[in-house]
């Protein structure tokens, strides 16, 4: 806690939804796909790898479903598999 910034604490309610295919394509590839909302803003996060080599791609998204055409996620899930997520 010593590294926490000074000032008032705030509380936010975050809702996170994780996605994968029925056969766990993302998990098997060491990846995860999440949509998180605070009630106002929605953010999609795609993570892949582990330790210091972990890569993360994050950005705003509209609606309640992930944008499967973004970055490395599109390479991992060919167009025909995207409906399964």
CSV table of N, CA and C in Angstrom, one decimal:
chain,number,residue,atom,x,y,z
A,1,UNK,N,0.8,-1.2,0.0
A,1,UNK,CA,0.0,0.0,0.0
A,1,UNK,C,0.9,1.3,0.0
A,2,UNK,N,2.1,1.2,0.4
A,2,UNK,CA,3.0,2.3,0.4
A,2,UNK,C,3.1,3.0,-1.0
A,3,UNK,N,3.0,2.1,-2.0
A,3,UNK,CA,3.2,2.7,-3.4
A,3,UNK,C,1.9,3.2,-3.9
A,4,UNK,N,0.8,3.1,-3.2
A,4,UNK,CA,-0.5,3.6,-3.7
A,4,UNK,C,-0.5,5.1,-3.7
A,5,UNK,N,-1.1,5.7,-4.7
A,5,UNK,CA,-1.1,7.2,-4.8
A,5,UNK,C,-1.9,7.8,-3.7
A,6,UNK,N,-1.4,9.0,-3.3
A,6,UNK,CA,-2.1,9.7,-2.2
A,6,UNK,C,-3.5,10.2,-2.7
A,7,UNK,N,-4.4,10.4,-1.8
A,7,UNK,CA,-5.7,11.0,-2.1
A,7,UNK,C,-6.8,10.1,-1.7
A,8,UNK,N,-8.0,10.5,-2.1
A,8,UNK,CA,-9.2,9.7,-1.7
A,8,UNK,C,-9.3,8.4,-2.5
A,9,UNK,N,-9.7,7.4,-1.9
A,9,UNK,CA,-10.0,6.1,-2.5
A,9,UNK,C,-11.4,6.2,-3.2
A,10,UNK,N,-11.5,5.5,-4.3
A,10,UNK,CA,-12.8,5.4,-5.0
A,10,UNK,C,-13.1,4.0,-5.2
A,11,UNK,N,-14.4,3.7,-5.3
A,11,UNK,CA,-14.8,2.4,-5.5
A,11,UNK,C,-15.6,2.3,-6.8
A,12,UNK,N,-15.3,1.3,-7.7
A,12,UNK,CA,-16.0,1.2,-9.0
A,12,UNK,C,-16.4,-0.3,-9.1
A,13,UNK,N,-17.6,-0.5,-9.6
A,13,UNK,CA,-18.1,-1.8,-9.9
A,13,UNK,C,-17.7,-2.2,-11.3
A,14,UNK,N,-16.8,-3.2,-11.5
A,14,UNK,CA,-16.4,-3.7,-12.8
A,14,UNK,C,-17.0,-5.0,-13.1
A,15,UNK,N,-17.5,-5.2,-14.3
A,15,UNK,CA,-18.1,-6.5,-14.7
A,15,UNK,C,-17.2,-7.0,-15.8
A,16,UNK,N,-16.6,-8.2,-15.6
A,16,UNK,CA,-15.7,-8.8,-16.6
A,16,UNK,C,-16.3,-10.1,-17.1
A,17,UNK,N,-16.3,-10.2,-18.5
A,17,UNK,CA,-16.8,-11.4,-19.1
A,17,UNK,C,-15.7,-12.0,-20.0
A,18,UNK,N,-15.4,-13.2,-19.8
A,18,UNK,CA,-14.4,-13.9,-20.6
A,18,UNK,C,-15.0,-14.8,-21.7
A,19,UNK,N,-14.3,-14.9,-22.8
A,19,UNK,CA,-14.8,-15.6,-24.0
A,19,UNK,C,-13.8,-16.6,-24.4
A,20,UNK,N,-14.2,-17.7,-25.0
A,20,UNK,CA,-13.4,-18.7,-25.6
A,20,UNK,C,-14.3,-19.5,-26.6
A,21,UNK,N,-13.7,-20.4,-27.4
A,21,UNK,CA,-14.5,-21.3,-28.2
A,21,UNK,C,-14.9,-22.5,-27.4
A,22,UNK,N,-15.9,-23.3,-27.9
A,22,UNK,CA,-16.3,-24.5,-27.1
A,22,UNK,C,-15.2,-25.5,-26.9
A,23,UNK,N,-14.2,-25.5,-27.8
A,23,UNK,CA,-13.1,-26.4,-27.6
A,23,UNK,C,-11.8,-25.8,-27.0
A,24,UNK,N,-12.0,-24.6,-26.4
A,24,UNK,CA,-11.0,-23.8,-25.7
A,24,UNK,C,-9.8,-23.5,-26.5
A,25,UNK,N,-10.0,-23.0,-27.7
A,25,UNK,CA,-8.9,-22.6,-28.6
A,25,UNK,C,-8.0,-21.6,-28.0
A,26,UNK,N,-8.6,-20.6,-27.4
A,26,UNK,CA,-7.8,-19.5,-26.8
A,26,UNK,C,-7.0,-20.0,-25.6
A,27,UNK,N,-7.6,-20.7,-24.7
A,27,UNK,CA,-6.9,-21.3,-23.5
A,27,UNK,C,-5.7,-22.2,-24.0
A,28,UNK,N,-5.9,-23.0,-24.9
A,28,UNK,CA,-4.9,-23.9,-25.4
A,28,UNK,C,-3.7,-23.2,-26.1
A,29,UNK,N,-4.0,-22.0,-26.6
A,29,UNK,CA,-3.0,-21.1,-27.2
A,29,UNK,C,-2.3,-20.2,-26.1
A,30,UNK,N,-2.7,-20.4,-24.9
A,30,UNK,CA,-2.1,-19.5,-23.8
A,30,UNK,C,-2.7,-18.1,-23.9
A,31,UNK,N,-3.9,-17.9,-24.4
A,31,UNK,CA,-4.5,-16.6,-24.6
A,31,UNK,C,-5.8,-16.4,-23.8
A,32,UNK,N,-6.2,-15.2,-23.6
A,32,UNK,CA,-7.5,-14.9,-23.0
A,32,UNK,C,-8.1,-13.7,-23.6
A,33,UNK,N,-9.4,-13.7,-23.7
A,33,UNK,CA,-10.2,-12.6,-24.2
A,33,UNK,C,-11.2,-12.1,-23.2
A,34,UNK,N,-11.2,-10.8,-22.9
A,34,UNK,CA,-12.1,-10.3,-21.9
A,34,UNK,C,-12.8,-9.0,-22.3
A,35,UNK,N,-14.0,-8.9,-22.0
A,35,UNK,CA,-14.7,-7.6,-22.1
A,35,UNK,C,-15.0,-7.1,-20.6
A,36,UNK,N,-14.6,-5.9,-20.4
A,36,UNK,CA,-14.8,-5.3,-19.0
A,36,UNK,C,-15.6,-4.0,-19.1
A,37,UNK,N,-16.6,-3.8,-18.3
A,37,UNK,CA,-17.3,-2.6,-18.3
A,37,UNK,C,-17.4,-2.0,-16.9
A,38,UNK,N,-17.4,-0.7,-16.8
A,38,UNK,CA,-17.7,-0.1,-15.5
A,38,UNK,C,-19.1,0.6,-15.5
A,39,UNK,N,-19.9,0.2,-16.5
A,39,UNK,CA,-21.2,0.7,-16.6
A,39,UNK,C,-21.3,1.9,-17.6
A,40,UNK,N,-20.2,2.4,-17.9
A,40,UNK,CA,-20.1,3.5,-18.9
A,40,UNK,C,-19.3,3.2,-20.1
A,41,UNK,N,-18.1,2.6,-19.8
A,41,UNK,CA,-17.1,2.3,-20.8
A,41,UNK,C,-16.9,0.8,-20.9
A,42,UNK,N,-16.7,0.3,-22.2
A,42,UNK,CA,-16.4,-1.1,-22.4
A,42,UNK,C,-15.0,-1.2,-23.0
A,43,UNK,N,-14.2,-2.1,-22.4
A,43,UNK,CA,-12.9,-2.3,-22.9
A,43,UNK,C,-12.6,-3.8,-23.2
A,44,UNK,N,-12.1,-4.1,-24.4
A,44,UNK,CA,-11.7,-5.4,-24.8
A,44,UNK,C,-10.3,-5.6,-24.5
A,45,UNK,N,-9.9,-6.7,-23.9
A,45,UNK,CA,-8.5,-7.0,-23.6
A,45,UNK,C,-8.2,-8.5,-24.1
A,46,UNK,N,-7.1,-8.6,-24.9
A,46,UNK,CA,-6.7,-9.8,-25.4
A,46,UNK,C,-5.3,-10.0,-24.9
A,47,UNK,N,-5.0,-11.1,-24.2
A,47,UNK,CA,-3.7,-11.4,-23.6
A,47,UNK,C,-3.2,-12.7,-24.1
A,48,UNK,N,-1.9,-12.8,-24.3
A,48,UNK,CA,-1.3,-14.0,-24.8
A,48,UNK,C,0.2,-14.1,-24.3
A,49,UNK,N,0.6,-15.3,-24.0
A,49,UNK,CA,1.9,-15.5,-23.5
A,49,UNK,C,2.0,-15.6,-22.0
A,50,UNK,N,3.2,-15.6,-21.4
A,50,UNK,CA,3.3,-15.7,-20.0
A,50,UNK,C,4.6,-15.0,-19.5
A,51,UNK,N,4.6,-14.7,-18.2
A,51,UNK,CA,5.8,-14.1,-17.6
A,51,UNK,C,6.1,-12.7,-18.3
A,52,UNK,N,7.4,-12.5,-18.5
A,52,UNK,CA,7.8,-11.2,-19.0
A,52,UNK,C,7.5,-11.0,-20.5
A,53,UNK,N,7.2,-12.1,-21.2
A,53,UNK,CA,6.9,-12.1,-22.6
A,53,UNK,C,5.4,-12.0,-22.9
A,54,UNK,N,4.6,-11.7,-21.9
A,54,UNK,CA,3.2,-11.6,-22.1
A,54,UNK,C,2.8,-10.4,-22.9
A,55,UNK,N,2.0,-10.6,-23.9
A,55,UNK,CA,1.5,-9.4,-24.7
A,55,UNK,C,0.1,-9.1,-24.4
A,56,UNK,N,-0.3,-7.9,-24.4
A,56,UNK,CA,-1.6,-7.4,-24.1
A,56,UNK,C,-2.1,-6.4,-25.1
A,57,UNK,N,-3.3,-6.6,-25.6
A,57,UNK,CA,-3.9,-5.7,-26.6
A,57,UNK,C,-5.2,-5.2,-26.0
A,58,UNK,N,-5.4,-3.9,-25.8
A,58,UNK,CA,-6.6,-3.4,-25.2
A,58,UNK,C,-7.1,-2.2,-25.9
A,59,UNK,N,-8.4,-2.1,-26.0
A,59,UNK,CA,-9.0,-1.0,-26.6
A,59,UNK,C,-10.5,-0.9,-26.4
A,60,UNK,N,-11.1,0.2,-26.6
A,60,UNK,CA,-12.6,0.4,-26.4
A,60,UNK,C,-13.3,-0.5,-27.4
A,61,UNK,N,-14.5,-0.9,-27.0
A,61,UNK,CA,-15.4,-1.7,-27.9
A,61,UNK,C,-16.8,-1.2,-27.7
A,62,UNK,N,-17.6,-1.3,-28.7
A,62,UNK,CA,-19.1,-1.0,-28.6
A,62,UNK,C,-19.8,-2.3,-28.4
A,63,UNK,N,-20.9,-2.2,-27.7
A,63,UNK,CA,-21.8,-3.4,-27.5
A,63,UNK,C,-21.2,-4.4,-26.5
A,64,UNK,N,-21.9,-5.5,-26.5
A,64,UNK,CA,-21.6,-6.5,-25.4
A,64,UNK,C,-20.9,-7.8,-26.0
A,65,UNK,N,-20.4,-7.7,-27.2
A,65,UNK,CA,-19.7,-8.8,-27.8
A,65,UNK,C,-18.3,-8.3,-28.2
A,66,UNK,N,-17.3,-9.2,-28.2
A,66,UNK,CA,-15.9,-8.7,-28.6
A,66,UNK,C,-15.8,-8.5,-30.1
A,67,UNK,N,-14.9,-7.6,-30.4
A,67,UNK,CA,-14.6,-7.4,-31.9
A,67,UNK,C,-13.5,-8.4,-32.2
A,68,UNK,N,-13.8,-9.5,-32.9
A,68,UNK,CA,-12.9,-10.5,-33.2
A,68,UNK,C,-12.0,-10.3,-34.4
A,69,UNK,N,-12.1,-9.1,-35.0
A,69,UNK,CA,-11.2,-8.8,-36.1
A,69,UNK,C,-10.0,-8.0,-35.7
A,70,UNK,N,-9.8,-7.8,-34.4
A,70,UNK,CA,-8.7,-7.0,-33.9
A,70,UNK,C,-7.4,-7.7,-33.8
A,71,UNK,N,-6.3,-7.1,-34.3
A,71,UNK,CA,-5.0,-7.6,-34.1
A,71,UNK,C,-4.7,-9.1,-34.1
A,72,UNK,N,-3.9,-9.6,-33.2
A,72,UNK,CA,-3.5,-11.0,-33.2
A,72,UNK,C,-4.7,-11.9,-32.9
A,73,UNK,N,-5.8,-11.4,-32.4
A,73,UNK,CA,-6.9,-12.3,-32.2
A,73,UNK,C,-7.5,-12.8,-33.5
A,74,UNK,N,-7.5,-11.9,-34.5
A,74,UNK,CA,-8.0,-12.3,-35.8
A,74,UNK,C,-7.1,-13.4,-36.4
A,75,UNK,N,-5.8,-13.4,-36.1
A,75,UNK,CA,-4.9,-14.4,-36.7
A,75,UNK,C,-5.2,-15.8,-35.9
A,76,UNK,N,-5.5,-15.7,-34.6
A,76,UNK,CA,-5.7,-16.9,-33.9
A,76,UNK,C,-7.0,-17.6,-34.2
A,77,UNK,N,-8.0,-16.7,-34.5
A,77,UNK,CA,-9.4,-17.2,-34.8
A,77,UNK,C,-9.7,-16.9,-36.2
A,78,UNK,N,-9.5,-17.8,-37.1
A,78,UNK,CA,-9.9,-17.6,-38.5
A,78,UNK,C,-11.4,-17.2,-38.6
A,79,UNK,N,-11.7,-16.5,-39.6
A,79,UNK,CA,-13.1,-16.0,-39.8
A,79,UNK,C,-14.2,-17.1,-39.5
A,80,UNK,N,-14.0,-18.3,-40.0
A,80,UNK,CA,-14.9,-19.4,-39.8
A,80,UNK,C,-15.1,-19.8,-38.4
A,81,UNK,N,-14.1,-19.6,-37.5
A,81,UNK,CA,-14.2,-20.0,-36.1
A,81,UNK,C,-14.8,-18.9,-35.2
A,82,UNK,N,-14.9,-17.7,-35.7
A,82,UNK,CA,-15.3,-16.5,-34.9
A,82,UNK,C,-16.7,-16.6,-34.3
A,83,UNK,N,-17.6,-17.3,-35.0
A,83,UNK,CA,-19.0,-17.4,-34.6
A,83,UNK,C,-19.0,-18.3,-33.4
A,84,UNK,N,-18.0,-19.1,-33.1
A,84,UNK,CA,-18.0,-20.0,-32.0
A,84,UNK,C,-17.7,-19.3,-30.6
A,85,UNK,N,-17.1,-18.1,-30.7
A,85,UNK,CA,-16.7,-17.4,-29.4
A,85,UNK,C,-17.9,-16.9,-28.7
